[in-house]
Short mmCIF file of C-alpha atoms in Angstrom, two decimals:
data_model
loop_
_atom_site.label_atom_id
_atom_site.label_comp_id
_atom_site.label_asym_id
_atom_site.label_seq_id
_atom_site.Cartn_x
_atom_site.Cartn_y
_atom_site.Cartn_z
CA UNK A 1 -32.76 89.27 -105.51
CA UNK A 2 -33.55 91.90 -107.98
CA UNK A 3 -33.72 91.69 -111.32
CA UNK A 4 -34.21 94.04 -114.02
CA UNK A 5 -37.18 93.63 -116.50
CA UNK A 6 -36.41 91.81 -119.50
CA UNK A 7 -38.08 91.67 -122.78
CA UNK A 8 -37.40 88.66 -124.78
CA UNK A 9 -70.22 71.10 -115.79
CA UNK A 10 -67.66 67.83 -116.00
CA UNK A 11 -70.49 65.49 -116.54
CA UNK A 12 -71.41 67.68 -119.54
CA UNK A 13 -67.54 67.42 -121.02
CA UNK A 14 -67.90 63.50 -120.05
CA UNK A 15 -70.72 62.96 -121.99
CA UNK A 16 -68.78 63.00 -124.83
CA UNK A 17 -69.43 60.90 -127.81
CA UNK A 18 -67.07 58.77 -129.54
CA UNK A 19 -68.03 60.50 -132.75
CA UNK A 20 -66.96 63.76 -131.25
CA UNK A 21 -63.26 61.65 -130.25
CA UNK A 22 -63.55 60.54 -133.83
CA UNK A 23 -63.31 64.69 -134.92
CA UNK A 24 -60.73 65.52 -132.21
CA UNK A 25 -58.66 62.91 -133.23
CA UNK A 26 -56.13 65.18 -134.67
CA UNK A 27 -55.11 66.89 -131.53
CA UNK A 28 -56.29 70.28 -131.91
CA UNK A 29 -56.70 72.71 -128.85
CA UNK A 30 -59.03 75.56 -128.61
CA UNK A 31 -57.90 78.15 -130.41
CA UNK A 32 -56.53 81.15 -128.01
CA UNK A 33 -58.98 83.80 -127.65
CA UNK A 34 -58.23 87.14 -129.50
CA UNK A 35 -56.22 89.46 -127.44
CA UNK A 36 -58.41 92.31 -126.69
CA UNK A 37 -57.07 95.76 -127.52
CA UNK A 38 -55.23 97.53 -124.75
CA UNK A 39 -58.19 99.02 -122.09
CA UNK A 40 -60.86 97.12 -122.99
CA UNK A 41 -60.67 94.27 -120.09
CA UNK A 42 -63.65 93.90 -117.95
CA UNK A 43 -62.23 95.62 -115.29
CA UNK A 44 -62.68 99.05 -113.78
CA UNK A 45 -60.65 102.06 -115.39
CA UNK A 46 -58.00 101.76 -112.17
CA UNK A 47 -55.09 99.84 -112.86
CA UNK A 48 -55.54 96.07 -112.65
CA UNK A 49 -53.31 94.19 -110.14
CA UNK A 50 -52.46 90.43 -110.64
CA UNK A 51 -52.14 88.24 -107.23
CA UNK A 52 -50.62 85.14 -108.17
CA UNK A 53 -50.93 82.61 -105.10
CA UNK A 54 -49.44 79.08 -106.22
CA UNK A 55 -48.87 76.31 -103.45
CA UNK A 56 -46.19 73.48 -103.80
CA UNK A 57 -47.91 69.70 -104.06
CA UNK A 58 -51.00 70.48 -103.41
CA UNK A 59 -53.55 67.57 -103.99
CA UNK A 60 -56.71 69.26 -105.56
CA UNK A 61 -58.86 66.39 -103.96
CA UNK A 62 -57.26 68.21 -100.51
CA UNK A 63 -58.79 70.92 -100.92
CA UNK A 64 -62.51 71.55 -99.06
CA UNK A 65 -63.93 73.67 -101.88
CA UNK A 66 -62.92 70.79 -103.87
CA UNK A 67 -64.41 68.02 -102.14
CA UNK A 68 -62.33 67.41 -99.24
CA UNK A 69 -64.09 66.71 -95.87
CA UNK A 70 -61.38 67.59 -93.51
CA UNK A 71 -61.02 71.45 -92.64
CA UNK A 72 -57.96 72.07 -94.33
CA UNK A 73 -58.46 74.97 -96.50
CA UNK A 74 -60.81 77.36 -95.20
CA UNK A 75 -59.36 80.64 -96.23
CA UNK A 76 -58.39 79.30 -99.98
CA UNK A 77 -61.92 78.00 -99.55
CA UNK A 78 -63.37 81.18 -99.01
CA UNK A 79 -61.03 82.73 -101.65
CA UNK A 80 -62.55 79.78 -104.27
CA UNK A 81 -65.85 80.99 -103.24
CA UNK A 82 -65.69 84.40 -105.01
CA UNK A 83 -63.88 83.22 -108.23
CA UNK A 84 -64.30 81.01 -110.76
CA UNK A 85 -63.46 77.66 -109.88
CA UNK A 86 -61.69 75.12 -112.12
CA UNK A 87 -62.59 72.03 -110.85
CA UNK A 88 -60.76 69.46 -113.28
CA UNK A 89 -57.56 71.40 -113.74
CA UNK A 90 -54.62 69.50 -115.12
CA UNK A 91 -51.11 70.13 -114.79
CA UNK A 92 -48.30 69.72 -117.50
CA UNK A 93 -46.54 67.39 -115.55
CA UNK A 94 -46.12 65.87 -111.99
CA UNK A 95 -43.74 67.85 -110.54
CA UNK A 96 -42.62 71.62 -110.08
CA UNK A 97 -40.12 72.72 -113.01
CA UNK A 98 -41.96 71.76 -115.87
CA UNK A 99 -44.86 72.53 -114.45
CA UNK A 100 -44.88 76.27 -113.52
CA UNK A 101 -42.67 76.63 -116.61
CA UNK A 102 -46.13 75.54 -118.87
CA UNK A 103 -48.02 78.29 -116.56
CA UNK A 104 -45.92 81.12 -117.01
CA UNK A 105 -45.27 80.49 -120.66
CA UNK A 106 -48.72 78.70 -121.83
CA UNK A 107 -46.43 76.07 -123.70
CA UNK A 108 -46.30 72.43 -123.04
CA UNK A 109 -43.02 70.28 -121.83
CA UNK A 110 -42.60 69.62 -125.37
CA UNK A 111 -42.54 73.14 -125.73
CA UNK A 112 -40.62 74.43 -123.27
CA UNK A 113 -38.45 71.75 -122.75
CA UNK A 114 -38.20 71.65 -119.07
CA UNK A 115 -37.78 67.99 -118.68
CA UNK A 116 -35.35 67.25 -116.05
CA UNK A 117 -33.65 68.64 -112.65
CA UNK A 118 -30.89 70.30 -114.84
CA UNK A 119 -33.26 72.03 -117.19
CA UNK A 120 -33.37 75.93 -117.03
CA UNK A 121 -36.13 77.79 -119.50
CA UNK A 122 -33.75 79.99 -121.69
CA UNK A 123 -33.73 83.59 -122.20
CA UNK A 124 -35.43 83.48 -125.83
CA UNK A 125 -39.15 82.50 -123.79
CA UNK A 126 -41.32 85.11 -123.10
CA UNK A 127 -43.06 84.77 -119.45
CA UNK A 128 -46.32 86.13 -117.76
CA UNK A 129 -43.73 88.48 -116.00
CA UNK A 130 -41.92 89.61 -118.97
CA UNK A 131 -45.11 90.28 -120.84
CA UNK A 132 -47.02 91.84 -117.45
CA UNK A 133 -43.09 94.33 -117.09
CA UNK A 134 -43.27 95.30 -120.88
CA UNK A 135 -46.60 96.52 -119.97
CA UNK A 136 -45.88 98.77 -117.18
CA UNK A 137 -46.64 96.35 -114.37
CA UNK A 138 -43.99 96.59 -111.66
CA UNK A 139 -43.28 92.50 -110.93
CA UNK A 140 -42.49 90.49 -107.94
CA UNK A 141 -42.16 87.01 -106.90
CA UNK A 142 -41.27 85.29 -103.61
CA UNK A 143 -40.29 81.69 -103.84
CA UNK A 144 -39.52 79.34 -102.12
CA UNK A 145 -38.13 75.75 -103.72
CA UNK A 146 -34.92 75.14 -105.63
CA UNK A 147 -36.64 74.42 -108.61
CA UNK A 148 -38.09 78.02 -108.81
CA UNK A 149 -34.64 79.51 -108.09
CA UNK A 150 -33.82 82.50 -110.69
CA UNK A 151 -30.88 79.79 -112.26
CA UNK A 152 -33.92 77.63 -113.94
CA UNK A 153 -34.77 80.78 -115.83
CA UNK A 154 -37.77 81.17 -114.20
CA UNK A 155 -37.27 84.54 -112.81
CA UNK A 156 -37.23 86.11 -116.26
CA UNK A 157 -39.54 89.49 -116.34
CA UNK A 158 -39.85 89.86 -112.65
CA UNK A 159 -37.82 93.24 -111.24
CA UNK A 160 -37.81 92.20 -107.73
CA UNK A 161 -37.45 88.02 -107.10
CA UNK A 162 -36.70 87.13 -103.66
CA UNK A 163 -34.99 83.69 -103.90
CA UNK A 164 -33.84 84.03 -100.09
CA UNK A 165 -35.91 80.79 -98.89
CA UNK A 166 -34.72 78.92 -101.53
CA UNK A 167 -32.26 76.16 -100.25
CA UNK A 168 -30.37 72.88 -101.51
CA UNK A 169 -33.08 70.59 -102.18
CA UNK A 170 -32.74 68.48 -98.98
CA UNK A 171 -32.52 71.76 -97.13
CA UNK A 172 -35.40 73.19 -98.51
CA UNK A 173 -37.70 70.29 -97.99
CA UNK A 174 -36.70 70.44 -94.19
CA UNK A 175 -37.42 74.07 -93.89
CA UNK A 176 -40.48 75.47 -92.75
CA UNK A 177 -41.35 78.83 -95.11
CA UNK A 178 -44.67 79.72 -94.92
CA UNK A 179 -44.92 82.22 -92.44
CA UNK A 180 -41.75 83.85 -94.07
CA UNK A 181 -43.30 83.93 -97.63
CA UNK A 182 -46.45 85.97 -96.59
CA UNK A 183 -44.02 88.05 -94.59
CA UNK A 184 -42.36 88.86 -97.82
CA UNK A 185 -45.62 89.06 -99.74
CA UNK A 186 -47.45 91.45 -97.75
CA UNK A 187 -44.04 93.71 -97.19
CA UNK A 188 -44.27 94.05 -101.21
CA UNK A 189 -48.17 94.54 -101.41
CA UNK A 190 -47.70 97.43 -98.78
CA UNK A 191 -45.56 98.92 -101.01
CA UNK A 192 -47.32 98.73 -103.86
CA UNK A 193 -50.45 100.34 -102.11
CA UNK A 194 -48.46 103.67 -102.27
CA UNK A 195 -48.57 103.52 -105.85
CA UNK A 196 -52.07 103.16 -106.92
CA UNK A 197 -51.49 104.54 -109.99
CA UNK A 198 -49.00 101.51 -111.48
CA UNK A 199 -50.16 98.18 -111.51
CA UNK A 200 -48.30 95.11 -110.30
CA UNK A 201 -48.06 91.33 -110.74
CA UNK A 202 -47.02 89.21 -107.58
CA UNK A 203 -45.96 85.68 -107.19
CA UNK A 204 -45.97 83.88 -103.86
CA UNK A 205 -45.19 80.52 -103.55
CA UNK A 206 -45.81 78.24 -100.57
CA UNK A 207 -43.74 75.38 -100.68
CA UNK A 208 -44.53 73.93 -97.14
CA UNK A 209 -47.20 71.05 -98.12
CA UNK A 210 -43.75 69.29 -100.03
CA UNK A 211 -42.32 66.23 -97.96
CA UNK A 212 -40.53 65.92 -95.99
CA UNK A 213 -43.75 67.04 -93.71
CA UNK A 214 -43.32 68.70 -90.45
CA UNK A 215 -45.67 68.86 -87.60
CA UNK A 216 -47.21 72.31 -86.41
CA UNK A 217 -47.69 72.74 -83.11
CA UNK A 218 -51.51 74.15 -82.50
CA UNK A 219 -52.31 72.70 -85.88
CA UNK A 220 -51.15 68.97 -87.13
CA UNK A 221 -53.09 67.87 -83.72
CA UNK A 222 -56.37 68.31 -85.41
CA UNK A 223 -55.34 65.94 -88.06
CA UNK A 224 -53.24 63.70 -86.39
CA UNK A 225 -50.00 63.00 -86.87
CA UNK A 226 -49.42 59.02 -86.79
CA UNK A 227 -49.43 58.75 -90.75
CA UNK A 228 -47.84 60.94 -93.72
CA UNK A 229 -51.40 61.65 -95.12
CA UNK A 230 -52.31 62.99 -91.73
CA UNK A 231 -48.90 64.96 -91.28
CA UNK A 232 -49.76 66.09 -95.14
CA UNK A 233 -53.13 67.25 -94.10
CA UNK A 234 -51.39 69.57 -91.34
CA UNK A 235 -49.23 70.94 -93.89
CA UNK A 236 -51.88 72.19 -95.95
CA UNK A 237 -54.10 73.72 -93.27
CA UNK A 238 -50.66 75.37 -91.88
CA UNK A 239 -50.05 76.72 -95.61
CA UNK A 240 -53.84 77.83 -95.60
CA UNK A 241 -53.46 80.19 -92.76
CA UNK A 242 -50.30 82.40 -94.05
CA UNK A 243 -52.15 82.12 -97.79
CA UNK A 244 -55.02 83.90 -95.42
CA UNK A 245 -52.68 86.17 -94.32
CA UNK A 246 -51.57 87.15 -97.68
CA UNK A 247 -55.37 87.72 -98.52
CA UNK A 248 -56.59 89.29 -95.82
CA UNK A 249 -53.49 91.90 -96.23
CA UNK A 250 -54.76 92.21 -99.96
CA UNK A 251 -57.98 93.16 -98.21
CA UNK A 252 -57.27 95.65 -96.02
CA UNK A 253 -54.69 97.69 -97.98
CA UNK A 254 -57.51 98.39 -100.27
CA UNK A 255 -56.49 96.50 -103.45
CA UNK A 256 -58.61 93.61 -103.52
CA UNK A 257 -61.57 95.36 -105.65
CA UNK A 258 -58.51 95.92 -108.61
CA UNK A 259 -56.72 92.83 -108.49
CA UNK A 260 -56.96 89.75 -110.21
CA UNK A 261 -56.17 87.14 -107.80
CA UNK A 262 -55.04 83.31 -109.43
CA UNK A 263 -55.01 80.38 -106.78
CA UNK A 264 -52.45 77.59 -108.33
CA UNK A 265 -50.85 74.61 -107.33
CA UNK A 266 -48.43 72.86 -109.48
CA UNK A 267 -48.95 69.35 -108.87
CA UNK A 268 -50.30 66.49 -106.30
CA UNK A 269 -48.87 63.81 -103.98
CA UNK A 270 -49.10 60.30 -103.81
CA UNK A 271 -49.66 57.93 -101.05
CA UNK A 272 -49.13 54.58 -102.49
CA UNK A 273 -52.55 55.05 -104.54
CA UNK A 274 -50.49 53.21 -107.35
CA UNK A 275 -47.38 51.66 -105.85
CA UNK A 276 -45.87 55.35 -104.99
CA UNK A 277 -44.77 58.15 -102.81
CA UNK A 278 -44.16 61.49 -103.80
CA UNK A 279 -44.43 63.05 -107.01
CA UNK A 280 -42.48 63.18 -110.55
CA UNK A 281 -42.83 59.11 -110.88
CA UNK A 282 -46.32 59.35 -112.60
CA UNK A 283 -49.42 60.93 -114.16
CA UNK A 284 -52.28 59.25 -111.99
CA UNK A 285 -54.65 61.97 -110.70
CA UNK A 286 -53.46 62.10 -107.24
CA UNK A 287 -50.22 64.46 -109.00
CA UNK A 288 -51.86 65.29 -112.72
CA UNK A 289 -55.02 67.35 -111.01
CA UNK A 290 -54.33 70.57 -109.87
CA UNK A 291 -56.36 73.27 -108.00
CA UNK A 292 -57.07 76.41 -110.00
CA UNK A 293 -59.10 79.64 -109.33
CA UNK A 294 -59.29 82.89 -110.88
CA UNK A 295 -60.81 85.95 -109.21
CA UNK A 296 -61.52 88.82 -111.49
CA UNK A 297 -63.03 92.21 -111.52
CA UNK A 298 -66.74 92.17 -113.41
CA UNK A 299 -66.57 87.95 -112.91
CA UNK A 300 -69.19 86.29 -111.17
CA UNK A 301 -68.35 83.27 -109.10
CA UNK A 302 -69.05 79.90 -110.66
CA UNK A 303 -68.05 76.53 -111.11
CA UNK A 304 -66.64 75.29 -114.13
CA UNK A 305 -66.53 71.50 -114.79
CA UNK A 306 -65.06 70.71 -118.27
CA UNK A 307 -61.20 69.34 -118.07
CA UNK A 308 -58.81 72.44 -118.41
CA UNK A 309 -55.14 73.09 -118.00
CA UNK A 310 -52.89 74.91 -115.81
CA UNK A 311 -50.93 76.27 -119.24
CA UNK A 312 -54.50 78.21 -119.97
CA UNK A 313 -53.93 80.28 -117.31
CA UNK A 314 -51.03 82.85 -119.07
CA UNK A 315 -53.50 83.51 -122.33
CA UNK A 316 -56.28 83.88 -119.78
CA UNK A 317 -54.34 86.66 -117.95
CA UNK A 318 -53.76 88.33 -121.09
CA UNK A 319 -57.12 88.20 -122.33
CA UNK A 320 -58.65 89.35 -118.59
CA UNK A 321 -56.38 92.62 -118.73
CA UNK A 322 -56.78 93.42 -122.58
CA UNK A 323 -53.02 92.36 -123.53
CA UNK A 324 -51.36 91.18 -126.49
CA UNK A 325 -49.11 88.16 -125.16
CA UNK A 326 -45.97 87.12 -126.37
CA UNK A 327 -44.92 87.31 -129.84
CA UNK A 328 -44.93 83.55 -130.48
CA UNK A 329 -48.20 81.56 -130.57
CA UNK A 330 -49.00 79.61 -127.13
CA UNK A 331 -50.72 75.94 -126.55
CA UNK A 332 -52.63 77.17 -123.77
CA UNK A 333 -56.04 78.88 -124.48
CA UNK A 334 -58.03 81.80 -122.76
CA UNK A 335 -60.28 80.54 -120.11
CA UNK A 336 -62.50 83.70 -120.57
CA UNK A 337 -65.60 82.14 -122.25
CA UNK A 338 -65.74 79.41 -119.52
CA UNK A 339 -65.34 82.20 -116.85
CA UNK A 340 -68.64 83.78 -118.30
CA UNK A 341 -70.27 80.50 -118.64
CA UNK A 342 -69.86 79.91 -121.92
CA UNK A 343 -70.39 76.64 -123.21
CA UNK A 344 -67.05 75.66 -125.34
CA UNK A 345 -67.90 73.32 -128.75
CA UNK A 346 -65.14 70.81 -128.33
CA UNK A 347 -63.63 69.66 -124.80
CA UNK A 348 -60.07 70.47 -124.58
CA UNK A 349 -57.39 68.30 -124.48
CA UNK A 350 -54.97 68.10 -121.58
CA UNK A 351 -51.22 66.64 -122.16
CA UNK A 352 -48.75 65.79 -119.49
CA UNK A 353 -45.14 64.76 -120.35
CA UNK A 354 -42.83 63.27 -117.64
CA UNK A 355 -39.32 63.23 -118.56
CA UNK A 356 -37.54 63.42 -114.90
CA UNK A 357 -34.67 60.33 -115.25
CA UNK A 358 -33.08 58.24 -117.68
CA UNK A 359 -34.77 55.17 -118.49
CA UNK A 360 -37.89 56.96 -117.52
CA UNK A 361 -40.91 58.38 -120.17
CA UNK A 362 -44.72 59.01 -119.58
CA UNK A 363 -47.26 60.90 -120.99
CA UNK A 364 -50.83 61.62 -120.38
CA UNK A 365 -53.63 62.89 -122.45
CA UNK A 366 -57.03 63.50 -120.41
CA UNK A 367 -59.95 64.66 -122.54
CA UNK A 368 -63.79 64.39 -121.01
CA UNK A 369 -64.10 61.37 -119.20
CA UNK A 370 -61.43 59.50 -120.53
CA UNK A 371 -57.70 59.41 -119.60
CA UNK A 372 -54.74 57.75 -121.74
CA UNK A 373 -51.23 57.22 -120.19
CA UNK A 374 -48.56 56.08 -122.55
CA UNK A 375 -46.58 54.23 -120.34
CA UNK A 376 -43.02 54.13 -122.11
CA UNK A 377 -40.49 53.82 -119.33
CA UNK A 378 -38.91 50.21 -120.25
CA UNK A 379 -38.26 51.71 -123.74
CA UNK A 380 -36.03 54.93 -123.21
CA UNK A 381 -37.96 56.55 -125.88
CA UNK A 382 -36.77 59.81 -125.00
CA UNK A 383 -36.83 63.41 -127.08
CA UNK A 384 -34.10 63.64 -129.72
CA UNK A 385 -31.55 66.27 -128.61
CA UNK A 386 -32.77 66.13 -124.95
CA UNK A 387 -29.14 66.34 -122.72
CA UNK A 388 -28.62 63.14 -120.09
CA UNK A 389 -31.84 61.57 -120.54
CA UNK A 390 -31.18 58.06 -122.02
CA UNK A 391 -30.48 56.61 -125.54
CA UNK A 392 -33.46 55.27 -127.90
CA UNK A 393 -35.04 51.80 -127.85
CA UNK A 394 -37.84 50.28 -129.96
CA UNK A 395 -39.98 48.57 -126.98
CA UNK A 396 -43.57 49.12 -127.44
CA UNK A 397 -44.85 51.61 -125.24
CA UNK A 398 -47.31 50.23 -122.92
CA UNK A 399 -51.45 52.28 -123.18
CA UNK A 400 -53.71 52.20 -120.32
CA UNK A 401 -57.00 53.88 -120.39
CA UNK A 402 -59.42 55.06 -117.29
CA UNK A 403 -62.64 56.20 -117.75
CA UNK A 404 -62.79 59.01 -115.33
CA UNK A 405 -66.23 58.65 -114.09
CA UNK A 406 -66.46 55.22 -113.52
CA UNK A 407 -63.23 54.84 -111.93
CA UNK A 408 -61.92 58.35 -110.85
CA UNK A 409 -59.09 56.59 -108.74
CA UNK A 410 -57.81 55.27 -112.11
CA UNK A 411 -58.00 51.66 -110.87
CA UNK A 412 -59.49 49.59 -113.82
CA UNK A 413 -57.73 49.66 -117.10
CA UNK A 414 -60.72 49.95 -119.97
CA UNK A 415 -57.50 50.04 -122.63
CA UNK A 416 -58.57 46.25 -124.26
CA UNK A 417 -62.55 47.46 -124.31
CA UNK A 418 -61.97 50.80 -125.99
CA UNK A 419 -59.78 50.37 -128.85
CA UNK A 420 -61.15 53.05 -130.87
CA UNK A 421 -61.27 55.50 -127.91
CA UNK A 422 -57.37 54.73 -127.25
CA UNK A 423 -56.49 54.95 -130.77
CA UNK A 424 -58.54 58.51 -131.06
CA UNK A 425 -56.67 59.92 -127.93
CA UNK A 426 -53.54 58.54 -128.90
CA UNK A 427 -53.78 60.96 -131.93
CA UNK A 428 -54.07 63.57 -129.96
CA UNK A 429 -51.41 63.22 -127.80
CA UNK A 430 -49.38 62.70 -130.39
CA UNK A 431 -50.24 66.07 -132.23
CA UNK A 432 -50.33 68.07 -128.84
CA UNK A 433 -46.42 66.73 -128.43
CA UNK A 434 -45.56 67.29 -132.38
CA UNK A 435 -47.35 70.89 -132.32
CA UNK A 436 -44.91 71.52 -128.27
CA UNK A 437 -42.34 70.55 -130.39
CA UNK A 438 -42.78 72.60 -133.16
CA UNK A 439 -43.35 75.40 -130.82
CA UNK A 440 -39.79 74.98 -129.55
CA UNK A 441 -38.02 75.19 -132.53
CA UNK A 442 -38.58 79.28 -132.38
CA UNK A 443 -36.78 79.17 -129.40
CA UNK A 444 -32.59 78.56 -128.20
CA UNK A 445 -32.29 75.78 -125.98
CA UNK A 446 -29.78 75.85 -123.05
CA UNK A 447 -27.02 73.25 -122.16
CA UNK A 448 -27.98 71.42 -119.02
CA UNK A 449 -27.11 72.80 -115.36
CA UNK A 450 -23.74 71.66 -114.17
CA UNK A 451 -24.89 70.72 -110.50
CA UNK A 452 -22.43 70.37 -107.62
CA UNK A 453 -22.08 66.68 -106.15
CA UNK A 454 -23.72 68.10 -102.78
CA UNK A 455 -26.63 69.17 -105.32
CA UNK A 456 -26.92 65.69 -106.80
CA UNK A 457 -26.71 64.04 -103.63
CA UNK A 458 -29.49 65.89 -102.24
CA UNK A 459 -31.90 65.49 -105.14
CA UNK A 460 -30.73 61.38 -105.50
CA UNK A 461 -31.57 60.92 -101.46
CA UNK A 462 -35.14 63.00 -102.38
CA UNK A 463 -35.74 60.82 -105.21
CA UNK A 464 -35.39 63.05 -107.97
CA UNK A 465 -32.48 61.25 -109.54
CA UNK A 466 -30.92 57.80 -109.16
#
């Protein structure tokens, strides 16, 4: 599908003192780094391209470069060894649509309001592709999941948007798509190699680690095929091979030297660590922590340990390219300072929001070593004006606090021991949500998508709806 362009270390951060938390209780985020004037990028004089490789449902702790012991990601590991690797990156939610909407807009879910499966990003929002297109970039996307289909609004700004691999959700979850995604991405890169003076932005989205986990002869056997966890690892390894093909093509086409490569996953996957399987059901680390790295000309490889957010990607890219960004403010803040080795005065706070099902609501806030989860599932406390998400009730939400240093698996709730930290993080969480709601008022919002009976049944069988 072709669309015309449219313009519309962690230990140091975790050493946060209670006094510091109190100062941050208002929920302030780092101010976005002022954009450079065009042409002041640290890249060479030749136009700087952008390749974003996105892998769906990839847990951060299943990546070798992030500490996994099994050889699931050798090609991704190699990329990360030459990149700035963010060890503690948090998504904005635990399922695809809101997570990628945040990557593309630099806004939280409260800001872009893509809360549920019928949501669509309104045309009034300015996406990463739109900003780059307006600044002379050729923009292309190859996607492979229903929630990245054009009708959900994420195709905005892409001159070429290939959604041939997007199927009804149930079919999509049973397909093997990585070979075709790589083939299409390489073909588009090859075309761009003949236009060295015109920069490009390519999104290559890989879906295969998503359930239903398939067996891949010659790959899966190395990890086992008896358990869902083993099959999942095999899916990651299979996807990694095809990510490697795209990276090899970038190098062989002599484009790598002049290309920013962003690697990001949208969310992780649960395997009953907290009683459930899949994603979009809770906001624990197995689904909220994501893989994120950025390789940019002029930047040395390094590991960044403080908490960052996937919604920081867009403002980071604009600063790297010397572009002004969207006309309205983003909630994300540039990571360029951290990429240079600078230390931030205050730790970033990561807001996560989940409103996928009627009667279900959960928020989380990660800052330094602490993570607060606000579970409002029984309360049905939904965003005012969000269609189809249930009625308001007055049940008190449940608050859970986890120390991610002492308890990285989030098994021990210490909220009762640290009421002051709970109060401070709750204030920061509420402030971040309020800023998102305020940002959303600058934009129009669309009515929920009208899904067919087949689509609704497909989503129900996959656990997205009741």
